[in-house]
């Protein structure tokens, strides 16, 4: 699956631009919301109501921006899988035309995440276990919500139902066995960790050089994995919803990614 997604990305490098834009937008949103939040903390170091409002605003807006650029990526990944010619401008136009459609999904996603975060903080270790299980189930059931929103142009409620139906009827519990891109991304990130550790041991100028290379390598891996994930997600949606395998994934045998439930 990783190699199939990589072949698409290698031939359509413009798809990697969307994760870059998403990262830049995330930094801008962080600067807008988190910088003033630091100045609203009381003298005892505790957040005030204004701080919490800014934190919530940051969470909602950053979630929306991530979904916005993922929308653009999925729309152009679908064109690439059809043998067409994707473009950055085309992806941004699609995302812009769907801004109102993806807004409820962004609000729902951010709200669920904040609720799970609050439960985790209140219940400690037990909360981490509970929220981990709930969060995993939520992620699996809603994995195809965004492709459904973008490609079928339905509302959030229908998209969640549709995603749950695709999950239940086609890949179910077996989706956990198909985390190839995530594992590959983790392995690719290990050299950055090794470089950082080497720099920490060496110290001096070597530390700065190794740390700089590690940061650049980590960013490149993050951008690549994000683009590959969008491509893979789109291909899986098309197989689950339409029963067709994109040509780029013909050798990957998507049938094993979607085994029928017994």
PDB file of C-alpha atoms in Angstrom, residues 70-242:
ATOM      1  CA  UNK A  70      -7.178  17.530   3.383  1.00  0.00           C
ATOM      2  CA  UNK A  71     -10.296  18.230   1.342  1.00  0.00           C
ATOM      3  CA  UNK A  72      -8.127  19.807  -1.343  1.00  0.00           C
ATOM      4  CA  UNK A  73      -5.723  16.855  -1.229  1.00  0.00           C
ATOM      5  CA  UNK A  74      -8.432  14.201  -1.505  1.00  0.00           C
ATOM      6  CA  UNK A  75     -10.123  15.983  -4.413  1.00  0.00           C
ATOM      7  CA  UNK A  76      -6.881  16.067  -6.393  1.00  0.00           C
ATOM      8  CA  UNK A  77      -5.805  12.566  -5.331  1.00  0.00           C
ATOM      9  CA  UNK A  78      -9.075  11.334  -6.809  1.00  0.00           C
ATOM     10  CA  UNK A  79      -8.261  13.091 -10.089  1.00  0.00           C
ATOM     11  CA  UNK A  80      -4.781  11.560 -10.086  1.00  0.00           C
ATOM     12  CA  UNK A  81      -6.201   8.085  -9.461  1.00  0.00           C
ATOM     13  CA  UNK A  82      -8.508   8.622 -12.447  1.00  0.00           C
ATOM     14  CA  UNK A  83      -5.484   9.386 -14.619  1.00  0.00           C
ATOM     15  CA  UNK A  84      -6.236  13.109 -14.734  1.00  0.00           C
ATOM     16  CA  UNK A  85      -4.035  16.121 -14.093  1.00  0.00           C
ATOM     17  CA  UNK A  86      -4.363  17.386 -10.490  1.00  0.00           C
ATOM     18  CA  UNK A  87      -3.354  20.895  -9.518  1.00  0.00           C
ATOM     19  CA  UNK A  88      -2.892  22.925  -6.363  1.00  0.00           C
ATOM     20  CA  UNK A  89      -5.235  25.640  -7.612  1.00  0.00           C
ATOM     21  CA  UNK A  90      -7.887  23.054  -8.459  1.00  0.00           C
ATOM     22  CA  UNK A  91      -7.681  21.541  -4.998  1.00  0.00           C
ATOM     23  CA  UNK A  92      -8.019  24.921  -3.317  1.00  0.00           C
ATOM     24  CA  UNK A  93     -11.043  25.722  -5.487  1.00  0.00           C
ATOM     25  CA  UNK A  94     -12.728  22.464  -4.476  1.00  0.00           C
ATOM     26  CA  UNK A  95     -11.982  23.056  -0.804  1.00  0.00           C
ATOM     27  CA  UNK A  96     -13.219  26.637  -1.077  1.00  0.00           C
ATOM     28  CA  UNK A  97     -16.458  25.573  -2.737  1.00  0.00           C
ATOM     29  CA  UNK A  98     -17.009  23.056   0.078  1.00  0.00           C
ATOM     30  CA  UNK A  99     -16.145  25.388   2.960  1.00  0.00           C
ATOM     31  CA  UNK A 100     -19.665  25.307   4.403  1.00  0.00           C
ATOM     32  CA  UNK A 101     -19.998  21.533   3.953  1.00  0.00           C
ATOM     33  CA  UNK A 102     -16.816  20.741   5.869  1.00  0.00           C
ATOM     34  CA  UNK A 103     -17.452  23.287   8.646  1.00  0.00           C
ATOM     35  CA  UNK A 104     -19.905  21.091  10.634  1.00  0.00           C
ATOM     36  CA  UNK A 105     -17.520  18.150  10.350  1.00  0.00           C
ATOM     37  CA  UNK A 106     -14.649  20.302  11.649  1.00  0.00           C
ATOM     38  CA  UNK A 107     -16.785  21.476  14.579  1.00  0.00           C
ATOM     39  CA  UNK A 108     -17.837  17.909  15.374  1.00  0.00           C
ATOM     40  CA  UNK A 109     -14.271  16.579  15.134  1.00  0.00           C
ATOM     41  CA  UNK A 110     -12.859  19.329  17.329  1.00  0.00           C
ATOM     42  CA  UNK A 111     -15.647  18.932  19.892  1.00  0.00           C
ATOM     43  CA  UNK A 112     -15.151  15.172  20.154  1.00  0.00           C
ATOM     44  CA  UNK A 113     -11.396  15.649  20.548  1.00  0.00           C
ATOM     45  CA  UNK A 114     -11.831  18.282  23.272  1.00  0.00           C
ATOM     46  CA  UNK A 115     -14.296  16.085  25.160  1.00  0.00           C
ATOM     47  CA  UNK A 116     -11.929  13.129  25.028  1.00  0.00           C
ATOM     48  CA  UNK A 117      -9.091  15.364  26.159  1.00  0.00           C
ATOM     49  CA  UNK A 118     -11.117  16.621  29.112  1.00  0.00           C
ATOM     50  CA  UNK A 119     -12.016  13.064  30.143  1.00  0.00           C
ATOM     51  CA  UNK A 120      -8.371  12.040  29.936  1.00  0.00           C
ATOM     52  CA  UNK A 121      -7.253  14.930  32.140  1.00  0.00           C
ATOM     53  CA  UNK A 122      -9.927  14.305  34.773  1.00  0.00           C
ATOM     54  CA  UNK A 123      -9.545  10.525  35.049  1.00  0.00           C
ATOM     55  CA  UNK A 124      -5.770  10.239  34.685  1.00  0.00           C
ATOM     56  CA  UNK A 125      -4.456   6.805  33.736  1.00  0.00           C
ATOM     57  CA  UNK A 126      -7.951   5.306  33.533  1.00  0.00           C
ATOM     58  CA  UNK A 127      -9.018   8.230  31.381  1.00  0.00           C
ATOM     59  CA  UNK A 128      -6.172   7.579  28.951  1.00  0.00           C
ATOM     60  CA  UNK A 129      -7.329   3.990  28.530  1.00  0.00           C
ATOM     61  CA  UNK A 130     -10.982   4.965  28.054  1.00  0.00           C
ATOM     62  CA  UNK A 131     -10.287   7.828  25.676  1.00  0.00           C
ATOM     63  CA  UNK A 132      -7.782   5.708  23.753  1.00  0.00           C
ATOM     64  CA  UNK A 133     -10.413   3.048  23.089  1.00  0.00           C
ATOM     65  CA  UNK A 134     -13.148   5.574  22.275  1.00  0.00           C
ATOM     66  CA  UNK A 135     -10.807   7.637  20.118  1.00  0.00           C
ATOM     67  CA  UNK A 136      -9.704   4.574  18.171  1.00  0.00           C
ATOM     68  CA  UNK A 137     -13.291   3.507  17.546  1.00  0.00           C
ATOM     69  CA  UNK A 138     -14.247   7.047  16.471  1.00  0.00           C
ATOM     70  CA  UNK A 139     -11.280   7.244  14.089  1.00  0.00           C
ATOM     71  CA  UNK A 140     -12.110   3.912  12.470  1.00  0.00           C
ATOM     72  CA  UNK A 141     -15.819   4.565  12.060  1.00  0.00           C
ATOM     73  CA  UNK A 142     -15.291   8.057  10.633  1.00  0.00           C
ATOM     74  CA  UNK A 143     -12.204   7.238   8.564  1.00  0.00           C
ATOM     75  CA  UNK A 144     -14.015   7.765   5.252  1.00  0.00           C
ATOM     76  CA  UNK A 145     -16.148  10.741   6.272  1.00  0.00           C
ATOM     77  CA  UNK A 146     -14.023  13.303   4.449  1.00  0.00           C
ATOM     78  CA  UNK A 147     -13.862  11.428   1.117  1.00  0.00           C
ATOM     79  CA  UNK A 148     -17.638  10.985   1.333  1.00  0.00           C
ATOM     80  CA  UNK A 149     -18.121  14.695   2.037  1.00  0.00           C
ATOM     81  CA  UNK A 150     -15.854  15.715  -0.845  1.00  0.00           C
ATOM     82  CA  UNK A 151     -16.739  13.143  -3.501  1.00  0.00           C
ATOM     83  CA  UNK A 152     -20.413  12.473  -2.743  1.00  0.00           C
ATOM     84  CA  UNK A 153     -21.187  16.057  -1.652  1.00  0.00           C
ATOM     85  CA  UNK A 154     -23.467  15.147   1.255  1.00  0.00           C
ATOM     86  CA  UNK A 155     -23.867  16.671   4.709  1.00  0.00           C
ATOM     87  CA  UNK A 156     -21.944  15.700   7.817  1.00  0.00           C
ATOM     88  CA  UNK A 157     -24.729  13.544   9.277  1.00  0.00           C
ATOM     89  CA  UNK A 158     -25.103  11.513   6.086  1.00  0.00           C
ATOM     90  CA  UNK A 159     -21.330  11.309   5.663  1.00  0.00           C
ATOM     91  CA  UNK A 160     -20.869   9.845   9.146  1.00  0.00           C
ATOM     92  CA  UNK A 161     -23.609   7.278   8.494  1.00  0.00           C
ATOM     93  CA  UNK A 162     -22.124   6.431   5.111  1.00  0.00           C
ATOM     94  CA  UNK A 163     -18.634   6.029   6.561  1.00  0.00           C
ATOM     95  CA  UNK A 164     -19.966   3.777   9.321  1.00  0.00           C
ATOM     96  CA  UNK A 165     -21.788   1.645   6.741  1.00  0.00           C
ATOM     97  CA  UNK A 166     -18.667   1.269   4.604  1.00  0.00           C
ATOM     98  CA  UNK A 167     -16.672   0.359   7.695  1.00  0.00           C
ATOM     99  CA  UNK A 168     -19.210  -2.194   8.890  1.00  0.00           C
ATOM    100  CA  UNK A 169     -19.877  -3.830   5.533  1.00  0.00           C
ATOM    101  CA  UNK A 170     -16.437  -3.981   3.970  1.00  0.00           C
ATOM    102  CA  UNK A 171     -13.386  -3.712   6.160  1.00  0.00           C
ATOM    103  CA  UNK A 172     -14.597  -3.805   9.768  1.00  0.00           C
ATOM    104  CA  UNK A 173     -12.189  -4.886  12.428  1.00  0.00           C
ATOM    105  CA  UNK A 174      -9.490  -5.854   9.919  1.00  0.00           C
ATOM    106  CA  UNK A 175      -8.565  -2.225   9.161  1.00  0.00           C
ATOM    107  CA  UNK A 176      -6.160  -2.266  12.099  1.00  0.00           C
ATOM    108  CA  UNK A 177      -3.964  -4.734  10.223  1.00  0.00           C
ATOM    109  CA  UNK A 178      -3.384  -2.289   7.361  1.00  0.00           C
ATOM    110  CA  UNK A 179      -1.293   0.436   8.937  1.00  0.00           C
ATOM    111  CA  UNK A 180       1.561   0.132   6.464  1.00  0.00           C
ATOM    112  CA  UNK A 181       1.902   3.832   5.749  1.00  0.00           C
ATOM    113  CA  UNK A 182       2.014   4.679   9.434  1.00  0.00           C
ATOM    114  CA  UNK A 183       4.652   2.044  10.130  1.00  0.00           C
ATOM    115  CA  UNK A 184       6.699   3.140   7.115  1.00  0.00           C
ATOM    116  CA  UNK A 185       6.478   6.749   8.272  1.00  0.00           C
ATOM    117  CA  UNK A 186       7.669   5.760  11.741  1.00  0.00           C
ATOM    118  CA  UNK A 187      10.641   3.885  10.305  1.00  0.00           C
ATOM    119  CA  UNK A 188      11.507   6.804   8.032  1.00  0.00           C
ATOM    120  CA  UNK A 189      11.432   9.151  11.028  1.00  0.00           C
ATOM    121  CA  UNK A 190      13.946   7.082  13.011  1.00  0.00           C
ATOM    122  CA  UNK A 191      17.007   8.611  11.247  1.00  0.00           C
ATOM    123  CA  UNK A 192      15.920  12.022  12.531  1.00  0.00           C
ATOM    124  CA  UNK A 193      15.843  10.664  16.091  1.00  0.00           C
ATOM    125  CA  UNK A 194      19.251   9.067  15.596  1.00  0.00           C
ATOM    126  CA  UNK A 195      20.710  12.334  14.279  1.00  0.00           C
ATOM    127  CA  UNK A 196      19.308  14.291  17.221  1.00  0.00           C
ATOM    128  CA  UNK A 197      20.754  11.757  19.659  1.00  0.00           C
ATOM    129  CA  UNK A 198      24.129  11.875  17.898  1.00  0.00           C
ATOM    130  CA  UNK A 199      24.180  15.652  18.081  1.00  0.00           C
ATOM    131  CA  UNK A 200      23.266  15.625  21.760  1.00  0.00           C
ATOM    132  CA  UNK A 201      26.206  13.299  22.476  1.00  0.00           C
ATOM    133  CA  UNK A 202      28.686  15.224  20.309  1.00  0.00           C
ATOM    134  CA  UNK A 203      27.641  18.700  21.430  1.00  0.00           C
ATOM    135  CA  UNK A 204      29.018  21.973  20.067  1.00  0.00           C
ATOM    136  CA  UNK A 205      28.634  22.759  16.378  1.00  0.00           C
ATOM    137  CA  UNK A 206      27.819  19.122  15.643  1.00  0.00           C
ATOM    138  CA  UNK A 207      24.685  19.465  17.778  1.00  0.00           C
ATOM    139  CA  UNK A 208      23.408  22.365  15.694  1.00  0.00           C
ATOM    140  CA  UNK A 209      24.158  20.637  12.395  1.00  0.00           C
ATOM    141  CA  UNK A 210      22.611  17.322  13.427  1.00  0.00           C
ATOM    142  CA  UNK A 211      19.589  19.030  14.952  1.00  0.00           C
ATOM    143  CA  UNK A 212      19.027  21.116  11.808  1.00  0.00           C
ATOM    144  CA  UNK A 213      19.251  18.084   9.531  1.00  0.00           C
ATOM    145  CA  UNK A 214      16.959  16.115  11.860  1.00  0.00           C
ATOM    146  CA  UNK A 215      14.320  18.865  11.777  1.00  0.00           C
ATOM    147  CA  UNK A 216      14.421  19.113   7.980  1.00  0.00           C
ATOM    148  CA  UNK A 217      14.270  15.337   7.590  1.00  0.00           C
ATOM    149  CA  UNK A 218      11.388  15.096  10.063  1.00  0.00           C
ATOM    150  CA  UNK A 219       9.435  17.779   8.189  1.00  0.00           C
ATOM    151  CA  UNK A 220       9.982  16.019   4.852  1.00  0.00           C
ATOM    152  CA  UNK A 221       8.827  12.717   6.335  1.00  0.00           C
ATOM    153  CA  UNK A 222       5.757  14.366   7.861  1.00  0.00           C
ATOM    154  CA  UNK A 223       4.809  16.032   4.567  1.00  0.00           C
ATOM    155  CA  UNK A 224       5.323  12.813   2.619  1.00  0.00           C
ATOM    156  CA  UNK A 225       3.347  10.643   5.032  1.00  0.00           C
ATOM    157  CA  UNK A 226       0.463  13.152   5.105  1.00  0.00           C
ATOM    158  CA  UNK A 227       0.285  13.167   1.301  1.00  0.00           C
ATOM    159  CA  UNK A 228       0.516   9.366   1.105  1.00  0.00           C
ATOM    160  CA  UNK A 229      -2.235   9.013   3.702  1.00  0.00           C
ATOM    161  CA  UNK A 230      -4.573  11.228   1.674  1.00  0.00           C
ATOM    162  CA  UNK A 231      -3.874   9.238  -1.480  1.00  0.00           C
ATOM    163  CA  UNK A 232      -4.371   5.920   0.297  1.00  0.00           C
ATOM    164  CA  UNK A 233      -7.564   7.111   2.000  1.00  0.00           C
ATOM    165  CA  UNK A 234      -9.008   8.151  -1.355  1.00  0.00           C
ATOM    166  CA  UNK A 235      -8.125   4.827  -2.968  1.00  0.00           C
ATOM    167  CA  UNK A 236      -9.674   2.893  -0.086  1.00  0.00           C
ATOM    168  CA  UNK A 237     -12.849   4.970  -0.295  1.00  0.00           C
ATOM    169  CA  UNK A 238     -13.212   4.256  -3.996  1.00  0.00           C
ATOM    170  CA  UNK A 239     -12.768   0.545  -3.444  1.00  0.00           C
ATOM    171  CA  UNK A 240     -15.198   0.466  -0.524  1.00  0.00           C
ATOM    172  CA  UNK A 241     -17.846   2.686  -2.129  1.00  0.00           C
ATOM    173  CA  UNK A 242     -17.563   1.709  -5.786  1.00  0.00           C
TER     174      UNK A 242
END
